[in-house]
Short mmCIF file of C-alpha atoms in Angstrom, two decimals:
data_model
loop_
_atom_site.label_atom_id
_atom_site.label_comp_id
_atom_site.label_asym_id
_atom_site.label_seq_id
_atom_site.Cartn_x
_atom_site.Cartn_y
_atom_site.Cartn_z
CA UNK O 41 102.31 49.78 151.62
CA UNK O 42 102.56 48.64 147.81
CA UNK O 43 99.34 50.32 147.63
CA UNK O 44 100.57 53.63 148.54
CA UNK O 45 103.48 52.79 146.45
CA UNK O 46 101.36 52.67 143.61
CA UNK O 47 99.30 55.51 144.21
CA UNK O 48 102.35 57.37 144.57
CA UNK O 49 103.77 56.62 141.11
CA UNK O 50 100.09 57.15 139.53
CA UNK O 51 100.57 60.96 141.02
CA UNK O 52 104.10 61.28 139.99
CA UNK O 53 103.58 59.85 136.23
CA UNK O 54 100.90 62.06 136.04
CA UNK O 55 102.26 65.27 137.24
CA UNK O 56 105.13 64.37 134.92
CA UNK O 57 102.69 64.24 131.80
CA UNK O 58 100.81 67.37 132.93
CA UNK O 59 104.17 69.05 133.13
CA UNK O 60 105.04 68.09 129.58
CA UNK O 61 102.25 68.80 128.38
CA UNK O 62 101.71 72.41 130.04
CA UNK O 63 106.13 72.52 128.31
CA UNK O 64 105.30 71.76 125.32
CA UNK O 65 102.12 74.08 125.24
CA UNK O 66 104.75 77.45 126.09
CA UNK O 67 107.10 76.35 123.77
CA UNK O 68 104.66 75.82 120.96
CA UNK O 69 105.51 79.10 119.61
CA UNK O 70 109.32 78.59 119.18
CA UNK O 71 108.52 74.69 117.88
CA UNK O 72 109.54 75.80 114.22
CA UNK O 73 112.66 77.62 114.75
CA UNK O 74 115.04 76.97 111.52
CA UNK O 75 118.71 75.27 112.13
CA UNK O 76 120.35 78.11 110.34
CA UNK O 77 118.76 80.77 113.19
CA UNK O 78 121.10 83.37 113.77
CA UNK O 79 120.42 85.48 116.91
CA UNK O 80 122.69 88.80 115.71
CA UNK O 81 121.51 88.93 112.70
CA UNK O 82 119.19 91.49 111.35
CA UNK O 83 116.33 89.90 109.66
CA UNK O 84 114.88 93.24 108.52
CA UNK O 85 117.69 95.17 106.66
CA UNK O 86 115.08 97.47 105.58
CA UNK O 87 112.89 99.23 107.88
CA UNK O 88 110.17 102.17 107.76
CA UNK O 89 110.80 105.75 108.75
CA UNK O 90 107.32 107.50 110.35
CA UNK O 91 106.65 110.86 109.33
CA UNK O 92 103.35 111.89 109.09
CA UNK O 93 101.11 108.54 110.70
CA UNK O 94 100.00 110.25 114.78
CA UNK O 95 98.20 106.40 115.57
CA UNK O 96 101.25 103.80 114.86
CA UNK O 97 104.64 102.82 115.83
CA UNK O 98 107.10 100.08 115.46
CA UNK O 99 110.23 99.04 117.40
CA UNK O 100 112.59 96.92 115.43
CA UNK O 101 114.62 94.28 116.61
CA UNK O 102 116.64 91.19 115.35
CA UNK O 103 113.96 88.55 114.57
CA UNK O 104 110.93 90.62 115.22
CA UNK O 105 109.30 94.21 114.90
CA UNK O 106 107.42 95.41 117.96
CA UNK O 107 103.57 97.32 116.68
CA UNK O 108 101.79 99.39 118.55
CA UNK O 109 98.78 100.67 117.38
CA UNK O 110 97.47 103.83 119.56
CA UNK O 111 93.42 105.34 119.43
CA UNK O 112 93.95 108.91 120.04
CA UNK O 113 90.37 109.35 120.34
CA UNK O 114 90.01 106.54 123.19
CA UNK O 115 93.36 105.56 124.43
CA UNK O 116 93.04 101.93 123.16
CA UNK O 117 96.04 100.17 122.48
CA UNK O 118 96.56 97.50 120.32
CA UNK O 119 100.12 95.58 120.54
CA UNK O 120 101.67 92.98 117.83
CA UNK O 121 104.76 91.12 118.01
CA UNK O 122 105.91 90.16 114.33
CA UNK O 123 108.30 87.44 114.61
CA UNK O 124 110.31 86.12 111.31
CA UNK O 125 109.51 82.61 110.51
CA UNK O 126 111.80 79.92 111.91
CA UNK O 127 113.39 82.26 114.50
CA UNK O 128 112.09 82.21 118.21
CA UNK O 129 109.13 84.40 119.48
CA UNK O 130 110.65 86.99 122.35
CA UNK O 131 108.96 87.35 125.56
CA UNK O 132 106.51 89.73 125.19
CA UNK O 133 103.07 91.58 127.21
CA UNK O 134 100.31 88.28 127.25
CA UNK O 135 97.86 90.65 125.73
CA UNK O 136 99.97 91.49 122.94
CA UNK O 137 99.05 89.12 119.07
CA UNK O 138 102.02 87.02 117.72
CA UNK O 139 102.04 87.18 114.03
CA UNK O 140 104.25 84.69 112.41
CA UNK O 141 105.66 86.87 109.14
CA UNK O 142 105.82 87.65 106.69
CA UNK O 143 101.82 86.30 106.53
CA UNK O 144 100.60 84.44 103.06
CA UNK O 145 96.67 85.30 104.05
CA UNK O 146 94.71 88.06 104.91
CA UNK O 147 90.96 89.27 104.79
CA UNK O 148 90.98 92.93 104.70
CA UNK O 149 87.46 94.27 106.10
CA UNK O 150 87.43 97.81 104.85
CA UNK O 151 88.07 99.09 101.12
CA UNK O 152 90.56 101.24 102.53
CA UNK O 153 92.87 98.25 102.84
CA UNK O 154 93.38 97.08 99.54
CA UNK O 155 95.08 99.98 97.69
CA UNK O 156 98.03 99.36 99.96
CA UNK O 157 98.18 95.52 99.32
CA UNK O 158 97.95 96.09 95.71
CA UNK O 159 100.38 98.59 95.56
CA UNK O 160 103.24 96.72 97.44
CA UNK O 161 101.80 93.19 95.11
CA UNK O 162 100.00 91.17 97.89
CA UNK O 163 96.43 91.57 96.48
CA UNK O 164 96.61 87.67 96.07
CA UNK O 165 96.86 87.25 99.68
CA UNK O 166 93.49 88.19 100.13
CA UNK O 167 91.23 85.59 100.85
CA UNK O 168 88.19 87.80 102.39
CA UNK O 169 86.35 90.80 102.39
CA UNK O 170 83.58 92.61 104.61
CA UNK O 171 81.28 93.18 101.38
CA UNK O 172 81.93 92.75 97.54
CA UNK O 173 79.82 95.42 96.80
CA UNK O 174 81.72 98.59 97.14
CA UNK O 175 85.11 97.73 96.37
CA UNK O 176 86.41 99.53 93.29
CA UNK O 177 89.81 97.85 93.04
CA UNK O 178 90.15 96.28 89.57
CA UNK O 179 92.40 93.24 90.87
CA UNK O 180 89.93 92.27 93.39
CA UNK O 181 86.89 92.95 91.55
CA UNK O 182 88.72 89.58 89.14
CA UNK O 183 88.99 87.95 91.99
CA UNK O 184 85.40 87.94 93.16
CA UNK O 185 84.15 86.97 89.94
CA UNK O 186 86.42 84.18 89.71
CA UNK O 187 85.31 83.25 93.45
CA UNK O 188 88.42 83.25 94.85
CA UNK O 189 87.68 85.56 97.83
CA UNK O 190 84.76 85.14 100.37
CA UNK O 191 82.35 87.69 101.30
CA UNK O 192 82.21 87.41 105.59
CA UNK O 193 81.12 90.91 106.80
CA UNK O 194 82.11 92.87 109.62
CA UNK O 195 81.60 94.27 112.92
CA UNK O 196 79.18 92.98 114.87
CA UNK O 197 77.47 91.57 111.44
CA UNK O 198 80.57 89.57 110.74
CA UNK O 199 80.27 85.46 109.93
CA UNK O 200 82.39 83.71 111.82
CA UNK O 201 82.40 80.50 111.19
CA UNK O 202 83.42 81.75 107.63
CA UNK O 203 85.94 83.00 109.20
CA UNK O 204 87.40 80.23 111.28
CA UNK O 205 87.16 78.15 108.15
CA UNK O 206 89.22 80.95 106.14
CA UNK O 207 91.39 81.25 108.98
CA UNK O 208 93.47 83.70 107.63
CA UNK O 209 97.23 84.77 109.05
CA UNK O 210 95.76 88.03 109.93
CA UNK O 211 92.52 89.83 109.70
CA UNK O 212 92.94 93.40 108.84
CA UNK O 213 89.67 95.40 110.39
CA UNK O 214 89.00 98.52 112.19
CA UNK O 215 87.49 100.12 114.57
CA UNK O 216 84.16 102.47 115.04
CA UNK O 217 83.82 103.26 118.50
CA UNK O 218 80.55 101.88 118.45
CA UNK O 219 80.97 98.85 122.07
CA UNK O 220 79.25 96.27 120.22
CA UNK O 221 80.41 97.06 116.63
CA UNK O 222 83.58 96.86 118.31
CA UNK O 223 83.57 93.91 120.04
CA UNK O 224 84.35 91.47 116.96
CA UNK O 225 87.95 92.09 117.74
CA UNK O 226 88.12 90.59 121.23
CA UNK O 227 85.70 87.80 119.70
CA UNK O 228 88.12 87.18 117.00
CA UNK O 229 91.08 86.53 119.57
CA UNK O 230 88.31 84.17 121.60
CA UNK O 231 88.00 81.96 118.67
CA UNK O 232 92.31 82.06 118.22
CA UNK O 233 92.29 84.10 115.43
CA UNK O 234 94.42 87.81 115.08
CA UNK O 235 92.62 90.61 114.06
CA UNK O 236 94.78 93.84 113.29
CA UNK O 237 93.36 96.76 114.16
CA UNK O 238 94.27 99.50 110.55
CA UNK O 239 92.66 102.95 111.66
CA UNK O 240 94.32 104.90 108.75
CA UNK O 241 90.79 106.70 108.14
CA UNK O 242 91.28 108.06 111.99
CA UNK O 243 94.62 110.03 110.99
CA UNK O 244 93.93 114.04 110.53
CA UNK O 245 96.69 114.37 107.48
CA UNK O 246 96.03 113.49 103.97
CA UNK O 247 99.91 112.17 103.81
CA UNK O 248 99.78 110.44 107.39
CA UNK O 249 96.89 108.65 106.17
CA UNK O 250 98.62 107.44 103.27
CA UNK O 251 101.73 106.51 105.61
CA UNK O 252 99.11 103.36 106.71
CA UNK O 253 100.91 101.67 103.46
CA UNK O 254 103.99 101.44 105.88
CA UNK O 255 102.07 99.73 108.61
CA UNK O 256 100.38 97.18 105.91
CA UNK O 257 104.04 95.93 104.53
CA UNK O 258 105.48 95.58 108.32
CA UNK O 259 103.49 91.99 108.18
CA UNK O 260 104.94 91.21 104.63
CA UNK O 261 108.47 92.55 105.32
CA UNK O 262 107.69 94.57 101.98
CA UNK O 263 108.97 98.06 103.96
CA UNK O 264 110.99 98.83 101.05
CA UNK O 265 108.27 99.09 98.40
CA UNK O 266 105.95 100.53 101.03
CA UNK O 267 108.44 103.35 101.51
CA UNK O 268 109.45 103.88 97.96
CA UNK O 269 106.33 104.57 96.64
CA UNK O 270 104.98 106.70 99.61
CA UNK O 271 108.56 109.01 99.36
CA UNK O 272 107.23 109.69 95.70
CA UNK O 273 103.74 110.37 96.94
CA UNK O 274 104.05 112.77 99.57
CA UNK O 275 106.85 114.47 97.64
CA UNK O 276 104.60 115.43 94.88
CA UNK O 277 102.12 116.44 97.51
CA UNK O 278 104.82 118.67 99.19
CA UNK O 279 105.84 120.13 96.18
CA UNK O 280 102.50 121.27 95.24
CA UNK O 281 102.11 122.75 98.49
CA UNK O 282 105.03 124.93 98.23
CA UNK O 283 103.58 126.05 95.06
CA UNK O 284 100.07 126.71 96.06
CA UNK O 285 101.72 128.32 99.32
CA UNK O 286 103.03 131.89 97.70
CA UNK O 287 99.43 132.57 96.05
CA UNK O 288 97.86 135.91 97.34
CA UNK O 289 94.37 135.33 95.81
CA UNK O 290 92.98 132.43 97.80
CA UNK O 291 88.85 131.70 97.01
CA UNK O 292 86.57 131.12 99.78
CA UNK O 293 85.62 127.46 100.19
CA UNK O 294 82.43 125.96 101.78
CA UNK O 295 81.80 122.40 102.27
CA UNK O 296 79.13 119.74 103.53
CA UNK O 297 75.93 119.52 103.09
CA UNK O 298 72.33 119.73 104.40
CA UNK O 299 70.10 116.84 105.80
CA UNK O 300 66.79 117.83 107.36
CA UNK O 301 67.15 120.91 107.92
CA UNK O 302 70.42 120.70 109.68
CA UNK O 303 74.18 121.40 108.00
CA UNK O 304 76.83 118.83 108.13
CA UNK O 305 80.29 121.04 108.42
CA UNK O 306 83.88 119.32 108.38
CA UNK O 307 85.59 121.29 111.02
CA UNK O 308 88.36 123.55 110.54
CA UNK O 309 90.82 121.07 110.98
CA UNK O 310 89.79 118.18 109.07
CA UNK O 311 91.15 116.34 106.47
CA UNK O 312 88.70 118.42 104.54
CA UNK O 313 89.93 121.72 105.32
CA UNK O 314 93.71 120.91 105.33
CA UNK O 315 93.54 119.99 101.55
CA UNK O 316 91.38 123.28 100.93
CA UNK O 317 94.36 125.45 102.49
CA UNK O 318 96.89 122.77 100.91
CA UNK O 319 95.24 123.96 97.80
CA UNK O 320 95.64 127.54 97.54
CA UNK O 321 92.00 128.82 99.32
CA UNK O 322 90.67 129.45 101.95
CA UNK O 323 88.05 127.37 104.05
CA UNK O 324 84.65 129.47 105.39
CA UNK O 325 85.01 127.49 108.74
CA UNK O 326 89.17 127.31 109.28
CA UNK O 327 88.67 129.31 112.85
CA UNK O 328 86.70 126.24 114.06
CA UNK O 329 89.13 123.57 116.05
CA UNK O 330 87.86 120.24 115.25
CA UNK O 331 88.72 117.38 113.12
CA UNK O 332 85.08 116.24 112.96
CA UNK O 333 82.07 117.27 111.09
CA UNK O 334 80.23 119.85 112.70
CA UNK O 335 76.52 120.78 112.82
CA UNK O 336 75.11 123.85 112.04
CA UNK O 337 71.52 125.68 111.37
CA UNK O 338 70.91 125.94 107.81
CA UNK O 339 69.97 129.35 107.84
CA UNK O 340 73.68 130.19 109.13
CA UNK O 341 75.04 128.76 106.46
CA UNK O 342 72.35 129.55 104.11
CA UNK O 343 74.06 133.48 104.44
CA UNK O 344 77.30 132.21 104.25
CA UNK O 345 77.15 130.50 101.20
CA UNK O 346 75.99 133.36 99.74
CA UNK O 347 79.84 134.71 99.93
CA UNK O 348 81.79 131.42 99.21
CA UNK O 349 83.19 131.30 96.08
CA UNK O 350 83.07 127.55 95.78
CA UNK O 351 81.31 124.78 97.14
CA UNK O 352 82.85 121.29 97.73
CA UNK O 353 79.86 118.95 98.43
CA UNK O 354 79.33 114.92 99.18
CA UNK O 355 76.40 115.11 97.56
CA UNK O 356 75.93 112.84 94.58
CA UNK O 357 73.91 115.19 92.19
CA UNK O 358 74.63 114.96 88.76
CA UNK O 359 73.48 118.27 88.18
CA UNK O 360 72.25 121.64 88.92
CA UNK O 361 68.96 120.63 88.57
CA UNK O 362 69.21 117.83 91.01
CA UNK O 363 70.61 119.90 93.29
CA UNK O 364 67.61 122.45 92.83
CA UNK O 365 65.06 119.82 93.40
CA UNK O 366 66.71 118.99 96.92
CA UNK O 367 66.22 122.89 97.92
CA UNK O 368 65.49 125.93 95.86
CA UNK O 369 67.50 128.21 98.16
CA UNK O 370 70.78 126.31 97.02
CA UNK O 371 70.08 128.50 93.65
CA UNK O 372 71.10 131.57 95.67
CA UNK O 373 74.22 130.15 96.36
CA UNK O 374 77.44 132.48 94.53
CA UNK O 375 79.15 129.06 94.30
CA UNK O 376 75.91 127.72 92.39
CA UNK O 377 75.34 130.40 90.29
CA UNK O 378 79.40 131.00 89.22
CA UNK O 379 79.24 127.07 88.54
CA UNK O 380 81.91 126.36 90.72
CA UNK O 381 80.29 123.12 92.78
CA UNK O 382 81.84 120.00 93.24
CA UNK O 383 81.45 116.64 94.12
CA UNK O 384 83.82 113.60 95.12
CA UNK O 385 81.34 111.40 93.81
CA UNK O 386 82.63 111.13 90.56
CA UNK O 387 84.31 107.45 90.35
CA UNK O 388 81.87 105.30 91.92
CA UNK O 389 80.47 101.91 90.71
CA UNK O 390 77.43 100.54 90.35
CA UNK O 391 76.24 99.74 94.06
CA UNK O 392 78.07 103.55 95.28
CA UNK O 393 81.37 102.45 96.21
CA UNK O 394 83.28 105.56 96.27
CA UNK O 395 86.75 105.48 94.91
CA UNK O 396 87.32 108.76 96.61
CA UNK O 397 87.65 106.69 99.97
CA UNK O 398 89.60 103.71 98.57
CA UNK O 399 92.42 104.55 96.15
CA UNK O 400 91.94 108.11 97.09
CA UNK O 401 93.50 107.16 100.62
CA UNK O 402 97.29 106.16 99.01
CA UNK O 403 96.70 109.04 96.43
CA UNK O 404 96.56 112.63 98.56
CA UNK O 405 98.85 113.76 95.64
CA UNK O 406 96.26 113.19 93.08
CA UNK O 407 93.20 114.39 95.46
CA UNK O 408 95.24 117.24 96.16
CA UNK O 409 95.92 118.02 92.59
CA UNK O 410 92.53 117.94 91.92
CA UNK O 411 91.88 120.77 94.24
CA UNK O 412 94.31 122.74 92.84
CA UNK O 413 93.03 122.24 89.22
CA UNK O 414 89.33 123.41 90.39
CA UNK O 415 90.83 126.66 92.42
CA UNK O 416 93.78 127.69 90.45
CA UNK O 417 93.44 125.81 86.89
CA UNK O 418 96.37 127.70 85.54
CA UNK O 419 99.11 125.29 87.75
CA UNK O 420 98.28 122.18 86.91
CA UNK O 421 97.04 122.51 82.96
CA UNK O 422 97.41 118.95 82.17
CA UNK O 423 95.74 117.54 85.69
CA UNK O 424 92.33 115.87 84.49
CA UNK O 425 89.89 115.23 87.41
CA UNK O 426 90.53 112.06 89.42
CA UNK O 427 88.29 112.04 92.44
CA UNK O 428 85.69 115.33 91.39
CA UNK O 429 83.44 116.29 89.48
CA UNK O 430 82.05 119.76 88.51
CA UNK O 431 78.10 120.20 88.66
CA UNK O 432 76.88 121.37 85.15
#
């Protein structure tokens, strides 16, 4: 009898420390919560208005914000709960990330990331980047030569034990559609770590691409800086538009490029094309519905470039005789022969990081004021090119 006795209390001392154990493993989260919690109290007296942004949302409450980030292109969602330190974490979907804010690390995996941190003062949170070599930002450029950021790449080429050893409060990173590209973000949550999906580049709007900045300061409850300077941004941008909207004489645009025989296009409803109309012209391929690049035969567009008035290229010629030693037939070009080409390869640094895609992003009222100083020069006389470059 003593025996079973025993065995009894073995079974009940240990189902006592399994149950403590499995307690104090769900309240882990809410082991930090600060004396002074107060649960009315708004801990975010300033919050973000979206506008323009199609692929994020938040949901504000007390102690935390509720982030949803949403792939129109493949109906992924991505789900954060940002809970205020020393206040308790909310029930909330199993699948969603907890991020304790506001965060004191990041690594930010794509250049498009750091204009926002700089701008709202949290470049010295960053602890990691995908690649030092095309980053243009001045701040960060110090930092990697005084080795206090870590190179850890990305995607499916991304170091991870780096990473774990970094073990920032959030990685910011994005996504390619490409499966196994893709798949570092569920392997980042395997090894306990939060990635944060930032998609800005996916946004069809010059100014809802910009609006990211708002999504960036939700994990360093810097909303008010976020907004202030976007307000300023997109209304300069607006306020060029309703200049550049009453102009009757509107030049035909081209775009794109050629590669092997075959012509790249941005559709009519890129990001592309909406600063071309933005801008007071017209775009050769507006009647076309996508946001993508489109592919064309070269002799098409060959004719039609014959008519276009200018010609806004990714190429990175320097001149018109670079440009003629890729293909003769470009000579016959109006755009070529009137001198009106240009580039956005015009800040880059020395491995081809292209500032175009990095500052340019939180700028679309400089980018767009370039546009307007190559079509109609007269309305902005004191705009110097930021982001272009005519080919002489």
């Amino acid at each position: 009898m003593k025996k079973h006795h025993v065995f009894i209390l073995l079974i009940l001392a240990t189902c006592i420390l399994f149950s403590g154990c499995i307690g104090d493993s769900s309240q882990e989260e809410n082991s930090l919560i600060d004396d002074d919690y107060n649960s009315s109290m708004d801990y975010f007296p300033h919050k973000i208005n979206i506008e323009y942004a199609q692929d994020f949302s938040v949901e504000y409450h007390n102690n935390y914000k509720l982030v949803t980030v949403t792939e129109q292109d493949n109906d992924n969602e991505y789900s954060y709960v940002l809970v205020q330190k020393g206040t308790p974490v909310p029930e909330h979907d199993p699948d969603s990330i907890v991020v304790e804010i506001p965060v004191e690390s990041v690594a930010a995996l794509s250049t498009t990331h750091l204009p926002a941190l700089e701008i709202i003062g949290k470049t010295d949170t960053i602890k990691a980047v995908s690649s030092f070599a095309y980053i243009n930002s001045i701040p960060v450029r110090q930092m990697i030569e005084n080795e206090t950021i870590d190179e850890v790449g990305t995607g499916s080429y991304m170091n991870t034990e780096a990473m774990i050893k970094i073990e920032p409060d959030v990685i910011f990173t994005l996504t390619t559609g490409i499966p196994y590209d893709d798949d570092h973000i569920d392997n980042l949550i395997d090894l306990g770590l939060k990635p944060v999906v930032v998609d800005e580049y996916k946004e069809t709007s010059a100014l809802g691409q910009a609006e990211w900045i708002k999504f960036i300061s939700l994990f360093f409850n810097a909303e008010e800086d976020a907004s202030e300077y976007f307000d300023q941004v997109a209304s300069d941008y607006n306020e060029m538009v309703k200049v550049t909207r009453s102009i009757e004489d509107r030049p035909v645009v081209m775009s794109g490029m050629a590669w092997q025989g075959t012509w790249y296009v941005p559709g009519g409803n890129s990001l592309i094309a909406q600063y071309i109309d933005d801008a007071g012209a017209v775009y050769f391929w507006s009647d076309n519905n996508n946001t993508a690049t489109v592919t064309l035969d070269f002799e098409a567009v060959f004719d039609q470039g014959k008519e276009a008035d200018y010609w806004i290229s990714s190429g990175m010629w320097n001149n018109t005789e670079e440009l003629e030693a890729e293909d003769v037939l470009y000579l016959e070009f109006g755009s070529v022969n009137n001198g009106n080409v240009y580039t956005s390869y015009y800040r880059i640094n020395e491995n081809g990081g292209n500032d175009y895609y990095e500052s340019g992003i939180v700028r679309p009222d400089l980018v767009l004021a370039d546009f307007v100083k190559m079509f109609h020069p007269e309305l902005v006389p004191d705009h110097e090119l930021v982001y272009h470059k005519r080919i002489e």
